[in-house]
Amino acid sequence: MGVLIQLAGAIALLLWGIRMVQTGFSRLLGSRMERLLRKTTRNRPLAFSSGVSAAFLLQSSTAVVLMVGGFTASNMMTLTAALATVLGAEFGASLAAFLLNLDVQALALPLVLLGFVFFKNSTSRAWKHTGRITIGVGLVLLSLDLIGQSTSMLSHSDITTLIINRVESDSALAITMLAILTWLIHSTLASVLLIAQFVSDDAISMNAGLFMLLGANLGGAMPALVAGWSLNRKGRQVVIGNLIFRGIAMVLGLLILTLTAGHLSDFLPGGSVGIVVAHSLLNLINGLLLLLFLPWLLPLISRTAPGEEEGTDLSQEDEMPIYLAIDDIHNPRRAIANVRNEAMHIADVVFRMLNNSMDAFDDKDLARQISELDDDIDRLHREALNYILSIDKSDHSHSTQPLRREIIIYMTNLEHIGDIIDASLMHQARTKVRNNVEFDAEEKAVLNRLHDELVDAFRLSQAVFTSDSLTLAQDLLAVKRHYRTEIMAARHAHLDQLGGHHSENLLSTQIFIDVLRDMQRICSHLTAVAYPVIKRKKAEVASVSSE
């Protein structure tokens, strides 16, 4: 029993290590990963390569599948590009398994130590996330070593021998067991590494490991299918396509194993390396074949997703208030909670506009979709404002009145941000596309960097609104000051480069300067939420001190 608990703990450590690497890369790359996927999927080979890179970095094909499923649901990516990206993601995740399987367990604890030093002592968010990734890799390597020790002790158990004999003699059972296990632990990568470790410790034969590998590959489609089922019809086509692709990979694997009559292991490297190599080769061959025949598979995949064809825009349909229950207006505290939630609903719509705004400078249709979202924001803001003003006035006490004001101010600032994006930023985007204006490499780099920082500031602004934290509010004001300095530096650097001469493209310069201005205006509206929090917290401290 003790050995089984140790094995379960080692598997849990493996899953946690993989999760740390995934979250580290997600937070390090942020919205840059999303924009990269959208921009590098213009044709099937490029989309396949993007899927490989994204899944290798995130160590999860499921994360990539859900990401592109969301893009497809919002019409930001075609179904062909999304499915090609999914095929690449399967291969990219298998490359991650190959890397983590390398015999470098001796580096496990040094990596954990190095990652801890990065995470604990760095003030930079990038270095903190790098530390998180390094700790995660170290934990994965450590867990594989612990799994090896556990399986070595279990190999002498009569029960283990019985189970292994059943798995060795029944390939269907091997496939089913690993499909269910992979679904339960939500990680194909972890299952593949487990199988590789079992084969390395001679707990199972290479042949049985190959059948288990097919089950792991199939079971890995289920988490994305379950999580992505709530998407609209186009989004569901992506997750169903992922399941179909993995099913075809299993059939292809079974065909190869049948034709080789169990001698495939003779052509593979020994031990755990053979498993990860087989996994990578299967996904590569399957991916390239399906990529070639993807145009013919599209009608089949399109017919498998149930439901009627849905909306065509980022918003899918007109956004309507969600939380404004009329019956609660006579219960002021509950009503204020409702309108606070509705303010976050408005923030979600504004975030969609801001997060996609840079891509609209190369996509006229996306600029139109973003502008249309401003009508939704205006409607939501108007409904929420009417609601909060209709709350029973008999409870206009000192405890609720400041909250009402802060919520109104927050929603109004969000509405102003929507207006800036619609009337100014999207106007600049349409002007750029209409006149075939191109930013140079340096201008693009500056705008993308400042946009990423603005998106991070938006997230921090929401955190201040929801947490009412003095520390976060002070951090947000520090972000505002730093951002203003960066905007000024970018503006001066650009104008200095003109060197007093006429620019080759004055319209490009005008658009660039106007975008910088709009970014600074948006940042100012975002950070306005910090002032009432700081004022209130300081008043509370002063009140306590006076007592």
JSON list of N, CA and C in Angstrom, two decimals, residues 19 186 309 377 419 443 505:
[
{"chain": "A", "resi": 19, "resn": "ARG", "atom": "N", "xyz": [1.79, 21.35, -14.91]},
{"chain": "A", "resi": 19, "resn": "ARG", "atom": "CA", "xyz": [0.91, 22.51, -14.78]},
{"chain": "A", "resi": 19, "resn": "ARG", "atom": "C", "xyz": [1.71, 23.79, -14.52]},
{"chain": "A", "resi": 186, "resn": "HIS", "atom": "N", "xyz": [-6.24, 14.45, -17.43]},
{"chain": "A", "resi": 186, "resn": "HIS", "atom": "CA", "xyz": [-6.27, 15.61, -18.33]},
{"chain": "A", "resi": 186, "resn": "HIS", "atom": "C", "xyz": [-4.88, 15.96, -18.88]},
{"chain": "A", "resi": 309, "resn": "GLU", "atom": "N", "xyz": [-26.18, 27.20, -37.27]},
{"chain": "A", "resi": 309, "resn": "GLU", "atom": "CA", "xyz": [-25.10, 28.17, -37.47]},
{"chain": "A", "resi": 309, "resn": "GLU", "atom": "C", "xyz": [-25.39, 29.42, -36.64]},
{"chain": "A", "resi": 377, "resn": "ILE", "atom": "N", "xyz": [-21.55, 47.90, -25.56]},
{"chain": "A", "resi": 377, "resn": "ILE", "atom": "CA", "xyz": [-21.09, 48.54, -24.33]},
{"chain": "A", "resi": 377, "resn": "ILE", "atom": "C", "xyz": [-22.00, 49.70, -23.95]},
{"chain": "A", "resi": 419, "resn": "ASP", "atom": "N", "xyz": [-15.43, 53.96, -26.37]},
{"chain": "A", "resi": 419, "resn": "ASP", "atom": "CA", "xyz": [-15.56, 55.06, -27.34]},
{"chain": "A", "resi": 419, "resn": "ASP", "atom": "C", "xyz": [-14.21, 55.37, -28.00]},
{"chain": "A", "resi": 443, "resn": "GLU", "atom": "N", "xyz": [8.32, 50.28, -35.54]},
{"chain": "A", "resi": 443, "resn": "GLU", "atom": "CA", "xyz": [7.02, 50.82, -35.12]},
{"chain": "A", "resi": 443, "resn": "GLU", "atom": "C", "xyz": [6.11, 49.68, -34.66]},
{"chain": "A", "resi": 505, "resn": "ASN", "atom": "N", "xyz": [6.41, 58.46, -45.46]},
{"chain": "A", "resi": 505, "resn": "ASN", "atom": "CA", "xyz": [4.98, 58.21, -45.35]},
{"chain": "A", "resi": 505, "resn": "ASN", "atom": "C", "xyz": [4.45, 59.01, -44.16]}
]
